[in-house]
PDB file of C-alpha atoms in Angstrom:
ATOM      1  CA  UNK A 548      73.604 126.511  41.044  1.00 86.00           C
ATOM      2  CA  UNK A 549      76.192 129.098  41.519  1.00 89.00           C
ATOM      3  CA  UNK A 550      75.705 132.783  40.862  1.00 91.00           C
ATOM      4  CA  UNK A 551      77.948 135.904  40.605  1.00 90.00           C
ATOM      5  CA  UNK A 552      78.640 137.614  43.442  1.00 94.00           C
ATOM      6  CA  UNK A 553      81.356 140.214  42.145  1.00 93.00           C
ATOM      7  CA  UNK A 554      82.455 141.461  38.869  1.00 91.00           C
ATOM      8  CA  UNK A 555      86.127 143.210  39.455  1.00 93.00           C
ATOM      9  CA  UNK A 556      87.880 144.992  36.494  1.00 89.00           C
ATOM     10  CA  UNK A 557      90.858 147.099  36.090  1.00 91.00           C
ATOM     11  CA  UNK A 558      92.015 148.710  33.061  1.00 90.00           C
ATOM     12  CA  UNK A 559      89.100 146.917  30.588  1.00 83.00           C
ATOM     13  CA  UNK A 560      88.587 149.479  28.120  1.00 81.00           C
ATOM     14  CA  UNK A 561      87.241 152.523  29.302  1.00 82.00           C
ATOM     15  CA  UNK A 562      87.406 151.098  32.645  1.00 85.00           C
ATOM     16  CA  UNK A 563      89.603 152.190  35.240  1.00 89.00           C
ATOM     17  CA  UNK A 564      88.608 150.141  38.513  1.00 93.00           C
ATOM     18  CA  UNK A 565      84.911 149.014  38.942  1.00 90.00           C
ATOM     19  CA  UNK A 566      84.022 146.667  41.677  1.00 93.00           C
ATOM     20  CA  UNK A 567      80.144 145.584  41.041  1.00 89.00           C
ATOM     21  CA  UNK A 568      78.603 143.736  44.131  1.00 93.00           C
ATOM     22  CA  UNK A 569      75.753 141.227  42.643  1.00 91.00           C
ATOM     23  CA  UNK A 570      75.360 138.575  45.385  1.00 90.00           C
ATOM     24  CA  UNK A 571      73.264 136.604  42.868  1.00 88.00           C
ATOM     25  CA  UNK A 572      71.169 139.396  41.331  1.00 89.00           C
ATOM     26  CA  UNK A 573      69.968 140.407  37.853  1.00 85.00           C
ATOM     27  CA  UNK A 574      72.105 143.176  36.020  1.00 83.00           C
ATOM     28  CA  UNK A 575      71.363 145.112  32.923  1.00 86.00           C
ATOM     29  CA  UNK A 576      74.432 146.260  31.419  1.00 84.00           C
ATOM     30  CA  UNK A 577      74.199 150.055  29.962  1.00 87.00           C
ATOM     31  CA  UNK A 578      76.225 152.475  28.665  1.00 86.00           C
ATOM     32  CA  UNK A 579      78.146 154.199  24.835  1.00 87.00           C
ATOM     33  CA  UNK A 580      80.131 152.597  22.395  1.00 88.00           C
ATOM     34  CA  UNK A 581      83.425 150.840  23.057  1.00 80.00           C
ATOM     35  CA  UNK A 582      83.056 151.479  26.793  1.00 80.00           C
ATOM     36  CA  UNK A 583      83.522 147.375  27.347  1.00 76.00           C
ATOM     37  CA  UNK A 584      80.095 146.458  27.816  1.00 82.00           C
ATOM     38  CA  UNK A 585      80.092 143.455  25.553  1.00 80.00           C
ATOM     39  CA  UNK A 586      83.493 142.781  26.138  1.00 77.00           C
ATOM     40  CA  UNK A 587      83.175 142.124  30.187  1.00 76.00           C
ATOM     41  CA  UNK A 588      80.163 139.772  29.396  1.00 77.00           C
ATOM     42  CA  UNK A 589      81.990 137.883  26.544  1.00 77.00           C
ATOM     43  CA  UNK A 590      85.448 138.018  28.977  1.00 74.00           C
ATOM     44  CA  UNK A 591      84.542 134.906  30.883  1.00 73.00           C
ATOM     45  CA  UNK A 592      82.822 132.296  28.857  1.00 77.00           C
ATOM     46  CA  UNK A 593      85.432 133.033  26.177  1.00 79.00           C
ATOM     47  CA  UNK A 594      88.174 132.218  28.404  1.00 74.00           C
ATOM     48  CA  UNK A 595      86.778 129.138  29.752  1.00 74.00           C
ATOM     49  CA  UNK A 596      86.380 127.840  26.079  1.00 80.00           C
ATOM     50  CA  UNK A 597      90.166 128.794  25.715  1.00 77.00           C
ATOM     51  CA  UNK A 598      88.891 131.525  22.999  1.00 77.00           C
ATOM     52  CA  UNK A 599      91.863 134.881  23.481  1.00 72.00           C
ATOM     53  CA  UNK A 600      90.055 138.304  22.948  1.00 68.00           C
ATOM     54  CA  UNK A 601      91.126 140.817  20.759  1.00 68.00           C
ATOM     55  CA  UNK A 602      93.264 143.591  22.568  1.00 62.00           C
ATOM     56  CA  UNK A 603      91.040 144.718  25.585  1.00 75.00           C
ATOM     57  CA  UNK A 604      93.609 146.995  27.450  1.00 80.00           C
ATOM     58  CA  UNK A 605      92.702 150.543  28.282  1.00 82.00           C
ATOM     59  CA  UNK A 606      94.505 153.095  26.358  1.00 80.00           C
ATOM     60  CA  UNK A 607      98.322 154.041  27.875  1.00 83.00           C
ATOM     61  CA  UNK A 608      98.476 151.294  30.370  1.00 85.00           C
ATOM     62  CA  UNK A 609     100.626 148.504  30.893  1.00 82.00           C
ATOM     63  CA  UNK A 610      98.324 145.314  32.617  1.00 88.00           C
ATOM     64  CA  UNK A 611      94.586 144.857  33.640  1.00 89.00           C
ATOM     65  CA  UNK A 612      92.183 142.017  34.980  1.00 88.00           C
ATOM     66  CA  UNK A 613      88.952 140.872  35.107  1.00 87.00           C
ATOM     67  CA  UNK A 614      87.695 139.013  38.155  1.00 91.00           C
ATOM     68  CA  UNK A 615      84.702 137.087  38.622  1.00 90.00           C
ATOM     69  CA  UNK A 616      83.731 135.937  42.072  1.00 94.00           C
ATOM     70  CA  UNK A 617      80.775 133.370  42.503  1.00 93.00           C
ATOM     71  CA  UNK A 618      78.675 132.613  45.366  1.00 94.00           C
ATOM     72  CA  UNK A 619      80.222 129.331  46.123  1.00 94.00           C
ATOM     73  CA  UNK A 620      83.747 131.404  46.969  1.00 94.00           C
ATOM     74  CA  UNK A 621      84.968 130.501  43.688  1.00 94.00           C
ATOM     75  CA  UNK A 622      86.952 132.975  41.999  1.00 94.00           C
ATOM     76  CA  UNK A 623      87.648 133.040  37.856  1.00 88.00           C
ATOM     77  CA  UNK A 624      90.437 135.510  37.307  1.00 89.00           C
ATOM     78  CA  UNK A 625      91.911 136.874  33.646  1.00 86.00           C
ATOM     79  CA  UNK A 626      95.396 139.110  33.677  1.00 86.00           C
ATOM     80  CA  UNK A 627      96.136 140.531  31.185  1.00 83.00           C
ATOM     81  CA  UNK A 628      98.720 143.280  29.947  1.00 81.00           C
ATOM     82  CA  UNK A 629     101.381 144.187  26.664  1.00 71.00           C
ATOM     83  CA  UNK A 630     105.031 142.945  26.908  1.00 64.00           C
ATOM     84  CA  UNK A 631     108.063 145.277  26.770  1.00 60.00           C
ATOM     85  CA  UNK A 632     107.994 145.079  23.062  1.00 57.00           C
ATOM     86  CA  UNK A 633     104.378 146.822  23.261  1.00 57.00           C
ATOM     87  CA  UNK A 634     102.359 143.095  22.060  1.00 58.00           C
ATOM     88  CA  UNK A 635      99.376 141.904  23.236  1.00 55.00           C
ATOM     89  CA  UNK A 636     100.021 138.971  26.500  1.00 64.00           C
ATOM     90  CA  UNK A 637      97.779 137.132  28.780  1.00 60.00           C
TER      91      UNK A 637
END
């Protein structure tokens, strides 16, 4: 069965850039309010079921991703930004 090896986000939240190397391990994901927590472990199944988010763009920037990176060399990736107009795209 295939496992994570890497979690890469930009702009998710309070995120700037985090790169998390797993290769396969248990996490425990900590940290305050509205800092993306549930949001990055939602991100993935909830795009595979075709379910959109609500807004998940850090503050004053323009486009983000979320990357997931399994141990089979598979790689699940989300963009996601606001248009000109300042709405929510994917």
């Amino acid at each position: 069965m295939p496992k994570i090896k890497k979690i890469t986000v930009q702009n998710l939240k309070a995120v700037d850039f985090k790169e998390l190397e797993l290769d396969g391990a248990s996490i425990l994901v900590i940290g305050g309010n509205n800092k993306g927590k549930s949001t990055l472990l939602k991100t993935f199944p909830d795009r595979l079921r075709g379910i959109k988010p609500d807004v998940v763009l850090k503050e004053n920037t323009g486009e983000g991703f979320a990357e997931l990176e399994l141990t089979t060399g598979e790689k699940l990736r989300w963009d996601f930004g606001l248009t000109k107009k300042g709405e929510f795209k994917e």
